[in-house]
Coordinates of C-alpha atoms and ligand atoms in Angstrom, one line a residue:
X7 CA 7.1 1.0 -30.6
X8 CA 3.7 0.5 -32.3
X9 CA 2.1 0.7 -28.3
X10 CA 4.3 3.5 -27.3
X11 CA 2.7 5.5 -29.6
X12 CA -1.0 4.5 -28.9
X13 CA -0.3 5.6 -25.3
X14 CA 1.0 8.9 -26.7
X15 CA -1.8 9.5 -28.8
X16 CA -4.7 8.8 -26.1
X17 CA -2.8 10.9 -23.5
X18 CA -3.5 10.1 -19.6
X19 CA -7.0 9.1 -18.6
X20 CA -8.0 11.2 -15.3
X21 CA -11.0 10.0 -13.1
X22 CA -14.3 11.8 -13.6
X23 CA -14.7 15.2 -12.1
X24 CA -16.4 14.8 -8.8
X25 CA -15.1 11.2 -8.2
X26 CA -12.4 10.7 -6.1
X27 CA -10.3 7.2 -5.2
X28 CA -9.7 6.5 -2.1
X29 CA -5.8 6.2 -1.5
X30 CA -4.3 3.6 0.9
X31 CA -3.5 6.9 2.4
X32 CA -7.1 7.4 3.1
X33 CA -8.2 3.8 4.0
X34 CA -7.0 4.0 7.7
X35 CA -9.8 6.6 8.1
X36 CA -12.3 5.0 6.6
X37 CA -11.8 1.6 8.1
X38 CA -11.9 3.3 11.4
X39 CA -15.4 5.1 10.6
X40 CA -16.4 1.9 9.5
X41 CA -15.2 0.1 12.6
X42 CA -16.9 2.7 14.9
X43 CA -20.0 3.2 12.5
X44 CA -20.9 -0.8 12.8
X45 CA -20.4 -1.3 16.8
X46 CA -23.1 1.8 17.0
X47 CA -25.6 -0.1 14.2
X48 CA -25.0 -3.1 16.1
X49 CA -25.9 -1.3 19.8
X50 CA -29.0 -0.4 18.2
X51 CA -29.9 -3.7 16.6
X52 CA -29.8 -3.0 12.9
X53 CA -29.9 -5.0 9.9
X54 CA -27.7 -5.2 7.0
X55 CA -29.4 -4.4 3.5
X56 CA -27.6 -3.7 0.5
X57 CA -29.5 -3.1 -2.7
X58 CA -28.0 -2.3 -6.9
X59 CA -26.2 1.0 -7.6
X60 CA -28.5 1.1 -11.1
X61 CA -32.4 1.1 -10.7
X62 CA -35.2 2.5 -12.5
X63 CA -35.2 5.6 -13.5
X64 CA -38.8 5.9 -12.4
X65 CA -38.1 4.4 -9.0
X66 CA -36.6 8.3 -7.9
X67 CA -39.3 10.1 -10.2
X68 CA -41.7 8.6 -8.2
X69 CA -40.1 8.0 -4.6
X70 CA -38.3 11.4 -4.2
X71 CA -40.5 13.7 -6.6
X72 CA -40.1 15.2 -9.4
X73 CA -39.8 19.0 -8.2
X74 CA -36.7 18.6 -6.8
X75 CA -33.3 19.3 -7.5
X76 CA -32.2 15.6 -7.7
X77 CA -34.7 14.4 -10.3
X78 CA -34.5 17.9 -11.8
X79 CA -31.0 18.2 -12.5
X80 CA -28.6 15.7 -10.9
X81 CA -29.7 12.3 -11.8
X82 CA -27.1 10.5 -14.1
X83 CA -30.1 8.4 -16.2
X84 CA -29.6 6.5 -19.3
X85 CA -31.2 3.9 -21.5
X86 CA -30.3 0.6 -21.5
X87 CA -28.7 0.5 -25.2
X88 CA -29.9 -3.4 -25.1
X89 CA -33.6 -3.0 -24.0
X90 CA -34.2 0.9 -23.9
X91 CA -35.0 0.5 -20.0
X92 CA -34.5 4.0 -18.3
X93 CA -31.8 3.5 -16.0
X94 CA -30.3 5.9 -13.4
X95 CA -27.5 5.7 -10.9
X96 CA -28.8 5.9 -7.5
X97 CA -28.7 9.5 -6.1
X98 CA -30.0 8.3 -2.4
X99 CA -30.7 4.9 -0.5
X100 CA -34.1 5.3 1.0
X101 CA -36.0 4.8 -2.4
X102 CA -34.1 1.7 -3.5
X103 CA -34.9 -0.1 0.8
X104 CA -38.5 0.9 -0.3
X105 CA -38.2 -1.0 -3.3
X106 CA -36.7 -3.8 -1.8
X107 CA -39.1 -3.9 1.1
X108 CA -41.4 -4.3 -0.9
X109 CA -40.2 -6.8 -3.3
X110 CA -39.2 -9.1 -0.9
X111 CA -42.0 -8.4 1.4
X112 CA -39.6 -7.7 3.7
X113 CA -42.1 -6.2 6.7
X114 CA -44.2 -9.6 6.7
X115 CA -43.1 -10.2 10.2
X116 CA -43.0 -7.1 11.9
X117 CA -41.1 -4.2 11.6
X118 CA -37.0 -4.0 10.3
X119 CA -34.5 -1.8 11.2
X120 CA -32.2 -1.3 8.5
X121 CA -28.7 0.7 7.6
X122 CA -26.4 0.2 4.0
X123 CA -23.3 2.0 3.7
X124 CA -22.2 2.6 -0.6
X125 CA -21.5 5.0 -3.1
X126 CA -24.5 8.1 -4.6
X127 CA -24.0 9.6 -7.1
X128 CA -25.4 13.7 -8.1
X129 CA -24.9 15.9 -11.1
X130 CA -23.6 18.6 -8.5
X131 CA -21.4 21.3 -9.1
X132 CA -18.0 19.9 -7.5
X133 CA -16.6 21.4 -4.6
X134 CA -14.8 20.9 -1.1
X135 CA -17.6 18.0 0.5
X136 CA -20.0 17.9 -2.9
X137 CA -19.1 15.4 -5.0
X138 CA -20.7 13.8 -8.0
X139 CA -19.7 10.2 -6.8
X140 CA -20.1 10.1 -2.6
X141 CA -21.1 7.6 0.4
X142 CA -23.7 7.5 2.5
X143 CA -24.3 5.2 5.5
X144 CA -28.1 5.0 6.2
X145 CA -30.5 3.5 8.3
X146 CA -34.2 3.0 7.8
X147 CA -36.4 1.8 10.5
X148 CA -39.9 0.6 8.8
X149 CA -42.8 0.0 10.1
X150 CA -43.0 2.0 13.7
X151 CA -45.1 4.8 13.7
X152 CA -44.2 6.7 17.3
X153 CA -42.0 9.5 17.8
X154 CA -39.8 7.3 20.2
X155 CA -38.3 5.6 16.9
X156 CA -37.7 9.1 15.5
X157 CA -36.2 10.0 18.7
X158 CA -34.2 6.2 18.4
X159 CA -32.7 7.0 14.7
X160 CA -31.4 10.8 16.4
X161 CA -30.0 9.0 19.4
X162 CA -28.0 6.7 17.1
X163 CA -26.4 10.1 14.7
X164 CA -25.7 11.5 18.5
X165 CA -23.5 8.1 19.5
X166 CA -22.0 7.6 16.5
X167 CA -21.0 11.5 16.3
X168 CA -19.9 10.8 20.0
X169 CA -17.9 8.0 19.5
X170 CA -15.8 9.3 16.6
X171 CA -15.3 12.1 18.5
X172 CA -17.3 14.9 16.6
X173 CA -20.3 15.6 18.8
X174 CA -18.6 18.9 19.8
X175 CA -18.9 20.8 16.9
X176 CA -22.2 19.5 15.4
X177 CA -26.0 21.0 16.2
X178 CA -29.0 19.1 15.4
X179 CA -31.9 21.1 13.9
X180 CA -35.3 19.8 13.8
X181 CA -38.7 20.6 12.1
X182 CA -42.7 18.7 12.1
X183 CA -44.1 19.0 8.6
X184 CA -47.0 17.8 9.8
X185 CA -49.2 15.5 6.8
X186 CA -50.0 16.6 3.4
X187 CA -53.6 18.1 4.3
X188 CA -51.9 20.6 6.3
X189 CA -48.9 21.3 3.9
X190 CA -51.7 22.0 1.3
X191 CA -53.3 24.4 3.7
X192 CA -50.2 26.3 4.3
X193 CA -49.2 25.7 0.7
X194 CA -52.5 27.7 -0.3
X195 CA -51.5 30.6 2.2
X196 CA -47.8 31.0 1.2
X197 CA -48.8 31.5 -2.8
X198 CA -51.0 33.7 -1.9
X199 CA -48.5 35.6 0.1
X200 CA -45.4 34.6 -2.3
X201 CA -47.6 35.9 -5.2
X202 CA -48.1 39.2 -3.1
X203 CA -43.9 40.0 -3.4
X204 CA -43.5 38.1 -7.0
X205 CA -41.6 41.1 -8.8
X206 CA -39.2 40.7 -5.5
X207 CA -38.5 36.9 -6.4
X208 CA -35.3 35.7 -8.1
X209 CA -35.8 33.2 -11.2
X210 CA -35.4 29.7 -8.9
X211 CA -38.2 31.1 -6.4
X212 CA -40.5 32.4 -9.0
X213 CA -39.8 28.9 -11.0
X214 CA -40.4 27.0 -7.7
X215 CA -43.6 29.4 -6.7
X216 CA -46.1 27.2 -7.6
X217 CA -44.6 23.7 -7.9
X218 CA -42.4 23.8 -4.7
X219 CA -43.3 26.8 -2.5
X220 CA -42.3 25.1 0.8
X221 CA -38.8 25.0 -1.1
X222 CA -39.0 28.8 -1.4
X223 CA -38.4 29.1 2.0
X224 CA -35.5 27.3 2.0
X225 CA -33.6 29.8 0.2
X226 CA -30.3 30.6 0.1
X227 CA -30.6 34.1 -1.5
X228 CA -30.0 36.7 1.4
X229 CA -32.0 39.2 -0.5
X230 CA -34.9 36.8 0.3
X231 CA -34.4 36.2 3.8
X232 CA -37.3 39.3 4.8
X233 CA -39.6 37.8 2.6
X234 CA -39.1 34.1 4.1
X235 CA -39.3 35.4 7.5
X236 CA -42.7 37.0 7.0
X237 CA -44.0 34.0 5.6
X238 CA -46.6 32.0 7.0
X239 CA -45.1 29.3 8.9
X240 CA -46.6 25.5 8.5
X241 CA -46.2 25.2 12.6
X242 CA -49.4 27.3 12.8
X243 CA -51.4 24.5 10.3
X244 CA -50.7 21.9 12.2
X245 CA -52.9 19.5 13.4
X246 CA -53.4 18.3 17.4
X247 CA -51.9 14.5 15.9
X248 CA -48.8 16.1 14.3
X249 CA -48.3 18.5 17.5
X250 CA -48.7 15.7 19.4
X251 CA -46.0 13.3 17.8
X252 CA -43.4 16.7 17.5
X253 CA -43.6 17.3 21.2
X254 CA -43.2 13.8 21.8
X255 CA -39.8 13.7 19.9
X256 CA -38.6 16.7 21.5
X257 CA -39.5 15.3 25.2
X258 CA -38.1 12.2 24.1
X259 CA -34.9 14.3 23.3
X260 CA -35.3 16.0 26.2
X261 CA -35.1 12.8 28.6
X262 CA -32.0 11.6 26.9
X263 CA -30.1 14.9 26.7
X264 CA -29.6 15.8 23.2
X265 CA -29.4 19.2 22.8
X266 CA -31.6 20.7 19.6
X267 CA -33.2 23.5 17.9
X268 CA -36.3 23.7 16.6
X269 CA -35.8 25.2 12.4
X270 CA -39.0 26.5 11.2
X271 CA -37.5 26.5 7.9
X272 CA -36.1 23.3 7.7
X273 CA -38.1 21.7 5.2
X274 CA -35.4 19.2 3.0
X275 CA -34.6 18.5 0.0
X276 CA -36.4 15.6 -1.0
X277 CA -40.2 15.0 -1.3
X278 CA -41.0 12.2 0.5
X279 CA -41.2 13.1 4.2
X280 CA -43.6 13.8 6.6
X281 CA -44.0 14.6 10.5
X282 CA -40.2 15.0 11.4
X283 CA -37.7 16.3 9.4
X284 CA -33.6 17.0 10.8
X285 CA -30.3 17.7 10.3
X286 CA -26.9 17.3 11.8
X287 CA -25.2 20.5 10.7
X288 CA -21.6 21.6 11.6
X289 CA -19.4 25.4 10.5
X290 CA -16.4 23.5 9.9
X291 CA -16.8 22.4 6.3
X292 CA -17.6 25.5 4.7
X293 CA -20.7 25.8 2.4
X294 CA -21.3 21.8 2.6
X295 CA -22.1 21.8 6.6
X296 CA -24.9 19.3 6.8
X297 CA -23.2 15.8 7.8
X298 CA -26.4 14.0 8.3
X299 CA -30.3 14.6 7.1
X300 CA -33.6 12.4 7.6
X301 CA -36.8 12.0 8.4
X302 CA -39.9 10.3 8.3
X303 CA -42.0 9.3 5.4
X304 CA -44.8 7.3 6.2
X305 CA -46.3 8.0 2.7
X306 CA -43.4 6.4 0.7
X307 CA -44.3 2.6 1.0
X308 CA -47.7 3.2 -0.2
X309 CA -46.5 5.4 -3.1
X310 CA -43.8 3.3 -4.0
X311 CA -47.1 0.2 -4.3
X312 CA -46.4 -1.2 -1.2
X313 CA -48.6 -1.2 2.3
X314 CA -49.4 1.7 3.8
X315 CA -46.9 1.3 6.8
X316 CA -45.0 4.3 8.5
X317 CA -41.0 4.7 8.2
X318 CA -38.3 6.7 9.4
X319 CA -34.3 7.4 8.8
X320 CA -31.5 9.1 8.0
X321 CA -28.4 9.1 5.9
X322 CA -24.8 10.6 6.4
X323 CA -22.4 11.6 4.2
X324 CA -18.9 9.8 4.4
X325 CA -16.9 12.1 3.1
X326 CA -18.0 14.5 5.4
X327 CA -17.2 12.6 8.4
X328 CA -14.0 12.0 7.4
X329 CA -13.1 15.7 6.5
X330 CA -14.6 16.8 10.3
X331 CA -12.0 13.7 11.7
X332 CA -9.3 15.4 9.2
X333 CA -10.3 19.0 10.7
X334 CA -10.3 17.6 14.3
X335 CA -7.2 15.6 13.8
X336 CA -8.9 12.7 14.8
X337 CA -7.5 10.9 12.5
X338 CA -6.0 7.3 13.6
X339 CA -2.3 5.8 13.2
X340 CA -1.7 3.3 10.7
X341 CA -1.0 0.2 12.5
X342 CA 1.2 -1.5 10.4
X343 CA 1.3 -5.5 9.9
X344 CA 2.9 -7.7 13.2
X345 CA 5.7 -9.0 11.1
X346 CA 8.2 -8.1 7.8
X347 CA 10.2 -11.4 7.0
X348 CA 13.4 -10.4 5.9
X349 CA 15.0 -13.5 3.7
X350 CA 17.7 -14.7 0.9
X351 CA 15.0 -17.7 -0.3
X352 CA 11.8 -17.1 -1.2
X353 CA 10.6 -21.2 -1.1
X354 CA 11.7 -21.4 2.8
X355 CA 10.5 -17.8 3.9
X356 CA 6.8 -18.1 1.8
X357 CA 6.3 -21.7 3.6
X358 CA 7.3 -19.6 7.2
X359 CA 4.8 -16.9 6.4
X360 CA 2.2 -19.0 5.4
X361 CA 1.8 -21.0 8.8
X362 CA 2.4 -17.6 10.7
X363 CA -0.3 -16.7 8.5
X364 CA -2.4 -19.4 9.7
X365 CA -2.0 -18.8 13.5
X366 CA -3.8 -14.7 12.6
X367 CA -0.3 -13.2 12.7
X368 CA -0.4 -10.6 9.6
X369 CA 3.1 -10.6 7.5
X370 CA 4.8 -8.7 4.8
X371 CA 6.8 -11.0 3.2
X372 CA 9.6 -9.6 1.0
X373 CA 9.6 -10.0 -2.6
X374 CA 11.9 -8.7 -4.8
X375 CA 11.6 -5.5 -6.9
X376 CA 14.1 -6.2 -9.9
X377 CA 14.0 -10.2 -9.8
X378 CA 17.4 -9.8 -7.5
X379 CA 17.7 -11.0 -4.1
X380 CA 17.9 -7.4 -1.7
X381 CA 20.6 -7.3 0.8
X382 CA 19.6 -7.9 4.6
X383 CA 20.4 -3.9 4.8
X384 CA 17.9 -3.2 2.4
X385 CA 15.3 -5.3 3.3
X386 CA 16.0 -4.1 7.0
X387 CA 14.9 -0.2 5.9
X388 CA 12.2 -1.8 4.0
X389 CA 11.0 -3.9 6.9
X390 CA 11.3 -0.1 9.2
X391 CA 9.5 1.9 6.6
X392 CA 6.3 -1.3 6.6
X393 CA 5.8 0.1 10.2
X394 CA 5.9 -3.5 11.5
X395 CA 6.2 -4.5 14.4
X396 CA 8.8 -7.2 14.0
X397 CA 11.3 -8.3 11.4
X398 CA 11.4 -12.1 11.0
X399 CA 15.2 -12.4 9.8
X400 CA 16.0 -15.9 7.7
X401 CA 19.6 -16.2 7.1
X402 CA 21.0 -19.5 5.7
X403 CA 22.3 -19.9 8.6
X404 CA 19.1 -20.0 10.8
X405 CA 17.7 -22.0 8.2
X406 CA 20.6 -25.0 8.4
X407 CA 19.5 -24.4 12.5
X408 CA 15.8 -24.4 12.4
X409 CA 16.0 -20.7 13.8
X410 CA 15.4 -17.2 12.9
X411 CA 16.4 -13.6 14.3
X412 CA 13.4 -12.2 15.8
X413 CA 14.0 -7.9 15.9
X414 CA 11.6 -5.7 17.8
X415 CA 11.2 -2.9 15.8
X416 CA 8.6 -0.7 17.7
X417 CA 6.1 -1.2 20.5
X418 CA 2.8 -2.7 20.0
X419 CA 1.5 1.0 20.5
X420 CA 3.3 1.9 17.1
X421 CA 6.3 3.7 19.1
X422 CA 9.8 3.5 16.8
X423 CA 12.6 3.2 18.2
X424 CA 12.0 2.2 22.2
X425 CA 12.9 -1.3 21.6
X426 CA 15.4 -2.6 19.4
X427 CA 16.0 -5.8 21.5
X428 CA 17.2 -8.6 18.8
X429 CA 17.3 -12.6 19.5
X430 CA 17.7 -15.8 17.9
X431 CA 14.1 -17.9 18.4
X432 CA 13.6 -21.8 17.4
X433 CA 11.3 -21.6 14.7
X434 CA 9.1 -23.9 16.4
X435 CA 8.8 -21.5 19.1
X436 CA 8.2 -18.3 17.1
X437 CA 4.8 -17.7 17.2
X438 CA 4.2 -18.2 21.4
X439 CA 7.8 -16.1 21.4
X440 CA 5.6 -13.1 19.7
X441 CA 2.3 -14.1 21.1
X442 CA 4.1 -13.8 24.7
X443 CA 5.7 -10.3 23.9
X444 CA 2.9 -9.0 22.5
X445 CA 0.7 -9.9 25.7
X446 CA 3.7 -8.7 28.2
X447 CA 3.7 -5.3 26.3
X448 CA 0.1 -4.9 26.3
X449 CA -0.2 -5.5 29.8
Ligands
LIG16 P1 -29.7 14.0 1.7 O1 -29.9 15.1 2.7 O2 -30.0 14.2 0.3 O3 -30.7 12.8 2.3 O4 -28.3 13.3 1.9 C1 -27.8 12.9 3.2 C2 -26.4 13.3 3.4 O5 -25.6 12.9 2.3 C3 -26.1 14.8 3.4 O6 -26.4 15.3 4.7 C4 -24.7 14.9 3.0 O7 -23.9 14.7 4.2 C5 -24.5 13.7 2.1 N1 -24.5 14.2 0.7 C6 -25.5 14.6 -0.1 N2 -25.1 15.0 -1.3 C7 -23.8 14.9 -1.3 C8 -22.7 15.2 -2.3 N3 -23.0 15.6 -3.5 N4 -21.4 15.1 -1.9 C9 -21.1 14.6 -0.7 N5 -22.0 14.3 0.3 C10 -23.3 14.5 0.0 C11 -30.9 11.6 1.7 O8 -30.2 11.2 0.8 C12 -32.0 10.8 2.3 N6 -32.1 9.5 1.6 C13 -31.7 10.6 3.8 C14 -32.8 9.8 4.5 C15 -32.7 8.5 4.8 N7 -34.0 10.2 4.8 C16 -34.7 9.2 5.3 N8 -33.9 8.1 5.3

């Protein structure tokens, strides 16, 4: 009575805004990125890292910058109420490989290629593919310095899009930002020139004139897009080195026939990068229509108090995938488990489904809902709705005869309904009966 009301009085507890579950509905999707996602990390020869969702607050101040809209305003930091350490949830996975490069003096023998695949998290406004908790699956190749890894990480994004299926509707946009003597060149020239339309700024540009120009241009105020255009454009203070490695990315590209456009004004979100910037961008989500963004950032080790040693990468966004493979109906069947045993005693049917088990047969065994024994009807329209592909059927009878009824309840393919063939099997010949079908059906 006493907890009844205690429930009552709390009401019901709803998951954070922004931060979704993922359903069993959902997980037949995401295995399936994951499936395709780790044959194309593995083509390219790419290492596993995984590093803590919590780091130090500082390790973002100082790795992604502080004039940007992640340390700004989306960073969920707080203070360790045991030791006062300035924590923060990681907003990005670049920083935190740094960090653990570093740590571990990962890049003592040569160069790694890298990927993770877990959970971000951003104080964003919520909306159809933002979300305040999301996934990203990212590689980071440290320690080459040549456009061919640049043009290595794009070719992977283009393969992976490929094999899920997507590479029709996604462009890739690309940009040089050459090093940070000629972004302060250009930097000079573009306050001068913002400064010159001021009273024509809106409160974010003016705010961002001096500690973020390039980020001015990157506006997505259409009563800017005049003054942006007229801008002066970093291509022109490049130098011969970072002309050099952009046109040897885009011949790379070239060679290996991936389409792209050069964006002038793709300059990114996050402070770290140098040389080449991109993005994988798509119309089909709406507002959110960046699937994939990286770069390089040779500066970052050093910054972060490690060698100097070049780096390169990119990250996708999970979610986004998954709503382009919902969009393009791409989205694959639910397999369903090989077997459902269908029983009236749990001691003989668990010690059946156990040694199927064993031999890498998966089974639904039934167990009851109410603590009653289900009739064979009822475990039948269970065993249908599982999707299996067989019911297992132990009657006392079979049991006093070492037997069961095997069923067939669709085609290894997932197809209801075209079989229905039903026989009695020696349970000592059960599994080769159901290895033997499956391999006749398959062939
Ligand atoms: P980013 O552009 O901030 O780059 O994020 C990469 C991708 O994560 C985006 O293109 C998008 O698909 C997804 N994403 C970002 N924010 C959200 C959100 N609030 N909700 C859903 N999806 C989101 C980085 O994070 C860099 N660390 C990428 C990188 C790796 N650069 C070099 N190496």
């Amino acid at each position: 009575m006493n907890e009844d009301k205690d429930v009552a009085a709390c009401g019901k507890v709803t998951a954070v805004r922004g931060m979704n579950d993922m359903l069993p509905t959902d997980a037949v999707l995401w295995a399936h990125f994951e499936r395709v996602a780790r044959m194309v990390l593995r083509a390219y020869g790419y290492q596993q890292i995984a590093t803590p969702i919590v780091e130090q607050t500082q390790l973002f101040t100082q790795g992604i910058g502080e004039v940007t809209d992640i340390v700004e305003k989306e960073m969920y930091s707080f203070e360790d109420r045991l030791n006062g350490e300035q924590l923060t949830l990681r907003p990005e996975g670049t920083a935190a490989v740094v960090r653990a490069c570093i740590e571990h003096n990962l890049l003592y023998d040569g160069p790694k290629r890298l990927w993770y695949l877990g959970p971000m998290f951003r104080h964003e406004r919520p909306q159809r593919g933002r979300y305040r908790q999301f996934h990203q699956l990212g590689v980071e190749a440290l320690g080459f310095a040549g456009p061919d890894m640049d043009a290595e990480i794009i070719l992977m994004c283009q393969r992976l899009l490929d094999d899920l299926g997507l590479i029709g509707g996604v462009r890739l946009e690309i940009n040089c930002l050459g090093e940070a003597p000629e972004r302060a060149a250009h930097r000079q020239d573009l306050i001068a020139y913002l400064e010159q339309h001021r009273h024509l700024l809106d409160a974010e540009s003016t705010r961002r004139l001096y500690s973020n120009p390039l980020r001015v241009l990157d506006t997505k105020n259409p009563e800017l897009q005049a003054i942006v255009i007229g801008a002066p454009k970093l291509i022109d203070y490049l130098s011969e080195s970072s002309l050099r490695h952009f046109e040897g990315l885009q011949a790379l590209l070239k060679a290996n026939n991936v389409p792209f456009k050069i964006n002038p004004r793709l300059v990114r979100g996050l402070d770290y990068y140098n040389l080449t910037v991109f993005e994988w961008i798509t119309d089909k989500l709406g507002a959110q229509g960046t699937v994939i963004g990286g770069g390089r950032y040779d500066p970052l080790l050093a910054r972060m108090g490690g060698k100097n040693a070049p780096a390169c990468g990119w990250a996708l966004g999970v979610e986004r995938i998954l709503a382009l493979l919902t969009e393009e109906k791409l989205v694959p069947e639910d397999e369903g488990c090989d077997i459902y045993l269908v029983h009236h005693d749990a001691s003989h049917a668990m010690v059946l489904a156990e040694r199927l088990r064993q031999t890498g047969l998966d089974v639904i065994l039934h167990c009851s809902v109410d603590g009653a024994i289900a009739s064979f009807k009822s475990q039948m329209k269970k065993a249908d709705a599982s999707r299996a592909a067989y019911a297992v059927i132990m009657g006392a009878d079979e049991i006093a005869g070492g037997t069961v009824e095997l069923k067939s309840l669709r085609t290894p393919d997932g197809n209801a309904g075209k079989r229905g063939w039903q026989k009695t099997v020696a349970i000592a010949d059960l599994v080769d009966v159901i290895l033997d079908d499956i391999t006749s059906a398959h062939d």
